[in-house]
Every structure is written in structure tokens, then in C-alpha cells.
Tab-separated table of C-alpha atoms in Angstrom:
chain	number	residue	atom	x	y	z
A	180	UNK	CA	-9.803	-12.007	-20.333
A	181	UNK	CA	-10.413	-8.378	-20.565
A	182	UNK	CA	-13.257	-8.760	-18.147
A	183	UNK	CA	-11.365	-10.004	-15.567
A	184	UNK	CA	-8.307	-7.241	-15.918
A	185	UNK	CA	-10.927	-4.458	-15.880
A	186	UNK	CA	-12.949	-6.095	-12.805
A	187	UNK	CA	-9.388	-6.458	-10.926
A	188	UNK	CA	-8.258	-3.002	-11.707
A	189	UNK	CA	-11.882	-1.487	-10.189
A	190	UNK	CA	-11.315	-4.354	-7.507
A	191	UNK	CA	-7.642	-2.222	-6.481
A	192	UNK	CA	-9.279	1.314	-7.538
A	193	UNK	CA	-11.801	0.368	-4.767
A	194	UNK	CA	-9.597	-0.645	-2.132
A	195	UNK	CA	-6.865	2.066	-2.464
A	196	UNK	CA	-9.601	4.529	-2.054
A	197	UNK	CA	-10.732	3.288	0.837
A	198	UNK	CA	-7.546	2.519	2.211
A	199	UNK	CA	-7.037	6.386	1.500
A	200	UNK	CA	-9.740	7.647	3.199
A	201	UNK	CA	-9.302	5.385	6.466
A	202	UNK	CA	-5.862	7.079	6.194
A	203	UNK	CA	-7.240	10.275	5.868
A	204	UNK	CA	-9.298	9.825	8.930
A	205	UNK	CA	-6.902	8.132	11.240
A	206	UNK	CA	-4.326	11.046	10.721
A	207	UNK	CA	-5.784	13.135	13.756
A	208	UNK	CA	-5.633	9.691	15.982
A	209	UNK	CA	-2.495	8.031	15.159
A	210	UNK	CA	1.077	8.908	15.676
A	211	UNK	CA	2.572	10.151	12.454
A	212	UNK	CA	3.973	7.523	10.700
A	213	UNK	CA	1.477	4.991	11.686
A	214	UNK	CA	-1.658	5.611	9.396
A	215	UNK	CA	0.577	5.827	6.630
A	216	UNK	CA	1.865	2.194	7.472
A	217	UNK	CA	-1.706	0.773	8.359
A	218	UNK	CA	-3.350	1.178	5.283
A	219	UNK	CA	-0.111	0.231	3.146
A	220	UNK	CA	-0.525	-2.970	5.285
A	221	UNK	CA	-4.213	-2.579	4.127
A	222	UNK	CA	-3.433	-2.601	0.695
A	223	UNK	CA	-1.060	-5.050	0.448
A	224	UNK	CA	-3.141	-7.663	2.455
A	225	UNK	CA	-6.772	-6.713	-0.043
A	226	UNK	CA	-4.492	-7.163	-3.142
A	227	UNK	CA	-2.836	-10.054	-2.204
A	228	UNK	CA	0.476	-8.680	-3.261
A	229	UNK	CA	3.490	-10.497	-1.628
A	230	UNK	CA	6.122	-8.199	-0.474
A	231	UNK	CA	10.168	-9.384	-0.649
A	232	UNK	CA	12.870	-7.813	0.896
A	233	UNK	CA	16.214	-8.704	-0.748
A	234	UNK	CA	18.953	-7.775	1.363
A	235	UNK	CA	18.870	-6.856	5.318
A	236	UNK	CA	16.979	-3.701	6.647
A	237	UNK	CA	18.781	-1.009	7.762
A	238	UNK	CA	17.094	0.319	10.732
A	239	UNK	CA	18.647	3.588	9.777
A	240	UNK	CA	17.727	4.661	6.450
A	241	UNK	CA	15.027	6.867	6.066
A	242	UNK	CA	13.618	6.297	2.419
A	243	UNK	CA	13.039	2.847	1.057
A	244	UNK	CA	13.570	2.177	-2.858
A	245	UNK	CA	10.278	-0.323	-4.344
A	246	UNK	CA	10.636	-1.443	-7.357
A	247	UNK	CA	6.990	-2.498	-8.706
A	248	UNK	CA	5.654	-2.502	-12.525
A	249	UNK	CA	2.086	-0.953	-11.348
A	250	UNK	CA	0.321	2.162	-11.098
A	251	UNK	CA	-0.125	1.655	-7.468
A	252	UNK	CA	3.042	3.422	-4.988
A	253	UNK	CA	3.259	1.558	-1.459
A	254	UNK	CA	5.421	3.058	0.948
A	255	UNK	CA	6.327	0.922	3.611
């Protein structure tokens, strides 16, 4: 079992580096808070993590509050 928990952990390390580095690249091209919502879409989508929103959105806040038990920081 530890096989497979280090293999998915290079499996994210890999992606959120790339992710990273598309973002990194795409900053010059893309309005501002686009790349930043790209490769969190990215991520999300590659590590098959579901996303739920409790509550309704409100279209004026301008932080949002994740809670996640990982080492990985999304912000949508």
C-alpha cells in the first residue's frame, strides 16, 4: 500500500508542477485572474478531486475559504 501512496503523491507532485509552469507562462497572455483559474481547473480535473460548494456563491466576496486535509492549496 505504500507503493501506491508514494506513486500518487509523485503522480500530484508532477501535475502541480506542470500546472505551475503553464501558469507561469500564460501570465503574459491571459487576463489576470484567468491563468490562476485555468490551471486550478487543471489540477482539479488531473487529480480527480471533486469540488463541493455548500452554501450559495456570493458574486461579491473577494476571498474564498477551502477547507481541504492536503498539502496541495487550490484557489478557485
Amino acid at each position: 500500500m505504500k507503493i501506491f501512496a508514494h506513486l500518487s503523491w509523485l503522480y500530484a507532485t508532477i501535475m502541480i508542477f506542470f500546472a505551475m509552469t503553464i501558469m507561469i507562462i500564460m501570465f503574459p497572455f491571459v487576463p489576470t485572474p484567468y491563468a490562476q483559474k485555468i490551471t486550478s481547473w487543471f489540477i482539479r480535473l488531473a487529480l480527480f478531486m471533486p469540488v463541493t460548494i455548500v452554501g450559495k456563491e456570493d458574486p461579491e466576496v473577494e476571498m474564498f475559504l477551502l477547507n481541504h486535509q492536503s498539502d496541495i492549496d487550490i484557489g478557485l
